[in-house]
CSV table of C-alpha atoms in Angstrom, one decimal:
chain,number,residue,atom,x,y,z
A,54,UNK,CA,24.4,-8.6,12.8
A,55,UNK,CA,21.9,-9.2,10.0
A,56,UNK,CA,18.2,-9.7,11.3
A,57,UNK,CA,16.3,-12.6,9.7
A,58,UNK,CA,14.9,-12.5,6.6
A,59,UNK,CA,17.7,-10.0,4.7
A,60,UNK,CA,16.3,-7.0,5.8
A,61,UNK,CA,18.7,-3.7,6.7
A,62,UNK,CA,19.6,-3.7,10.3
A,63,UNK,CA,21.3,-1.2,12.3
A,64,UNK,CA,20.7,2.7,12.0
A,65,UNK,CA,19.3,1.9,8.1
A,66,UNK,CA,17.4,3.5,5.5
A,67,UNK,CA,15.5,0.8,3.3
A,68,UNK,CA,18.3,-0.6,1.0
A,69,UNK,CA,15.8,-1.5,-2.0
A,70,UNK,CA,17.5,-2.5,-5.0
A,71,UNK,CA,16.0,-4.2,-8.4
A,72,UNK,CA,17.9,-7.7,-9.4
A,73,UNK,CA,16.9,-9.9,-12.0
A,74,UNK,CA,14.6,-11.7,-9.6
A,75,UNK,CA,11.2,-10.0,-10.6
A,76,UNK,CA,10.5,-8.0,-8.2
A,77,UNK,CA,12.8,-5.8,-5.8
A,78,UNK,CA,14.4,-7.7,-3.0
A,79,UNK,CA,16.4,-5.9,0.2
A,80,UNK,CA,19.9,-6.1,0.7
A,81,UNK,CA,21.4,-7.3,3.5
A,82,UNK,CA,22.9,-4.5,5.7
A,83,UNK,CA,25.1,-5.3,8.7
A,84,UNK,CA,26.2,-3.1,11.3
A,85,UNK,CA,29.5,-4.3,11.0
A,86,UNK,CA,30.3,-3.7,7.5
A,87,UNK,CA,27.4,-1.7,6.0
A,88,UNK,CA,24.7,-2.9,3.0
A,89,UNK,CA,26.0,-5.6,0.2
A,90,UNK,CA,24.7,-3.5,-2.8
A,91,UNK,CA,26.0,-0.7,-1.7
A,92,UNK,CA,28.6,-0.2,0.3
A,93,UNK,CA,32.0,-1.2,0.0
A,94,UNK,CA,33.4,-3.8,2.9
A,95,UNK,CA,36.9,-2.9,4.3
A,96,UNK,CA,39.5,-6.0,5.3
A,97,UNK,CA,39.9,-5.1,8.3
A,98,UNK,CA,36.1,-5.2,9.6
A,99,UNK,CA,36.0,-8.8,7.3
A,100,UNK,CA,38.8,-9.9,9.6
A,101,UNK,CA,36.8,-9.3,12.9
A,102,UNK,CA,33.4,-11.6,11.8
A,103,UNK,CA,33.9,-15.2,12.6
A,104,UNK,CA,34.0,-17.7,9.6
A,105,UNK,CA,30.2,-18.7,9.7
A,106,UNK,CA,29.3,-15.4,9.7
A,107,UNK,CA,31.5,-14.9,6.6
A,108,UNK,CA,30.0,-17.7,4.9
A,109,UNK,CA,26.7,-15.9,5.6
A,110,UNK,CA,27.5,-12.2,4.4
A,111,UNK,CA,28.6,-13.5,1.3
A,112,UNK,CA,25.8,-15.9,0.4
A,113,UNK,CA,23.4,-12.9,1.4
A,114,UNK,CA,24.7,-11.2,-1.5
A,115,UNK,CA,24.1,-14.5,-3.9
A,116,UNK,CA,20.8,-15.2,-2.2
A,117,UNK,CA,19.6,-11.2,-2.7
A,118,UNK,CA,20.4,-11.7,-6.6
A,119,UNK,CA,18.6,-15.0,-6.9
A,120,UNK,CA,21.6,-17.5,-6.9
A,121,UNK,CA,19.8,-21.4,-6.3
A,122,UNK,CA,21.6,-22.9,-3.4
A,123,UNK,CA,22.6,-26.5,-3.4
A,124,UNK,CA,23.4,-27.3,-0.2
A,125,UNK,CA,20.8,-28.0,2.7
A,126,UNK,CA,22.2,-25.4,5.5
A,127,UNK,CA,21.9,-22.6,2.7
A,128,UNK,CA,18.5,-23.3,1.0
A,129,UNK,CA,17.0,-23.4,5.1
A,130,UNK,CA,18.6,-20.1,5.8
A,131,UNK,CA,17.8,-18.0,2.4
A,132,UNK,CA,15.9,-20.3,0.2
A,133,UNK,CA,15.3,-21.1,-3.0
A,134,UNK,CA,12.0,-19.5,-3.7
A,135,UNK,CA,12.7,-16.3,-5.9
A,136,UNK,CA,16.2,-18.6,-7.6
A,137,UNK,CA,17.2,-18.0,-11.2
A,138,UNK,CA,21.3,-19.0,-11.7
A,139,UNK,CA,22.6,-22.5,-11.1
A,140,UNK,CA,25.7,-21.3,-11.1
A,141,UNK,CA,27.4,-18.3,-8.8
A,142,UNK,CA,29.2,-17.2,-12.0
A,143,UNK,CA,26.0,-16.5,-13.9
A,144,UNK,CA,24.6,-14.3,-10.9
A,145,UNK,CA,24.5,-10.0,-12.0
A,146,UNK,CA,26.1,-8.6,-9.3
A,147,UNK,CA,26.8,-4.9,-9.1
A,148,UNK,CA,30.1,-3.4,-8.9
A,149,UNK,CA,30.1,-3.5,-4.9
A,150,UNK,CA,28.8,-6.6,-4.9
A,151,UNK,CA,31.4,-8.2,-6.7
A,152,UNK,CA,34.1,-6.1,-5.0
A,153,UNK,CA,32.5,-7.3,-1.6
A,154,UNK,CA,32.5,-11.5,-2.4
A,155,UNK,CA,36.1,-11.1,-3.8
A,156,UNK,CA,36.9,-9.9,-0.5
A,157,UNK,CA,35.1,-12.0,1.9
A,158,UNK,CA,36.6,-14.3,-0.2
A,159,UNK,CA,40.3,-13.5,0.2
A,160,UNK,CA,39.5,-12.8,3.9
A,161,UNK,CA,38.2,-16.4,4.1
A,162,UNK,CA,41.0,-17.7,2.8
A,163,UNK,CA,43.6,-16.0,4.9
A,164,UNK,CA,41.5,-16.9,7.8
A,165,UNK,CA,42.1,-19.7,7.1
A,166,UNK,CA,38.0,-20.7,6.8
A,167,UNK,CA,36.6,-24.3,5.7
């Protein structure tokens, strides 16, 4: 599971990446599913985290690109410190960060997540 403060757990190498916050921010890694910028999820690990956790995963990836969160439960848990985009469309995501929200995203909806 991710450690506090979106840092790469698990057997990890540092998972540095540059966004369009200025200056480098880590990517999340989870044992479970491997590091948002870099690794591509598979369905069927998705399909074994809980919905929270879900939720989580893919505002890690928003939060490590510099997305501004709106809502109370988020802006505790990543912050809003380091925030450019308004908007989740307007946040640069790389190609397996992209691919990874779509998919938590279809996950969450088969699972049927609030």
């Amino acid at each position: 599971m991710l450690l506090r403060g979106l840092a790469c757990v698990g057997i990890a190498t540092a998972c540095l990446f540059g966004s369009a916050v200025q200056s480098p921010v880590q990517a999340a890694c989870y044992e479970e599913v491997g590091c948002t910028n870099k690794d591509n999820f598979h369905k069927d690990d998705l399909f074994q985290l809980s919905c929270q956790t879900l939720g989580e995963v893919r505002n890690s990836i928003y939060a490590e690109n510099g997305y501004c969160f709106k809502s109370s439960r988020y802006r505790r848990m990543f912050g809003n410190e380091n925030c450019e985009y308004e908007t989740s469309e307007d946040v640069p995501l790389n190609r397996y960060e992209r691919r990874n929200v779509d998919l938590i995203r279809r996950v969450e909806r088969a699972k049927e997540c609030d």
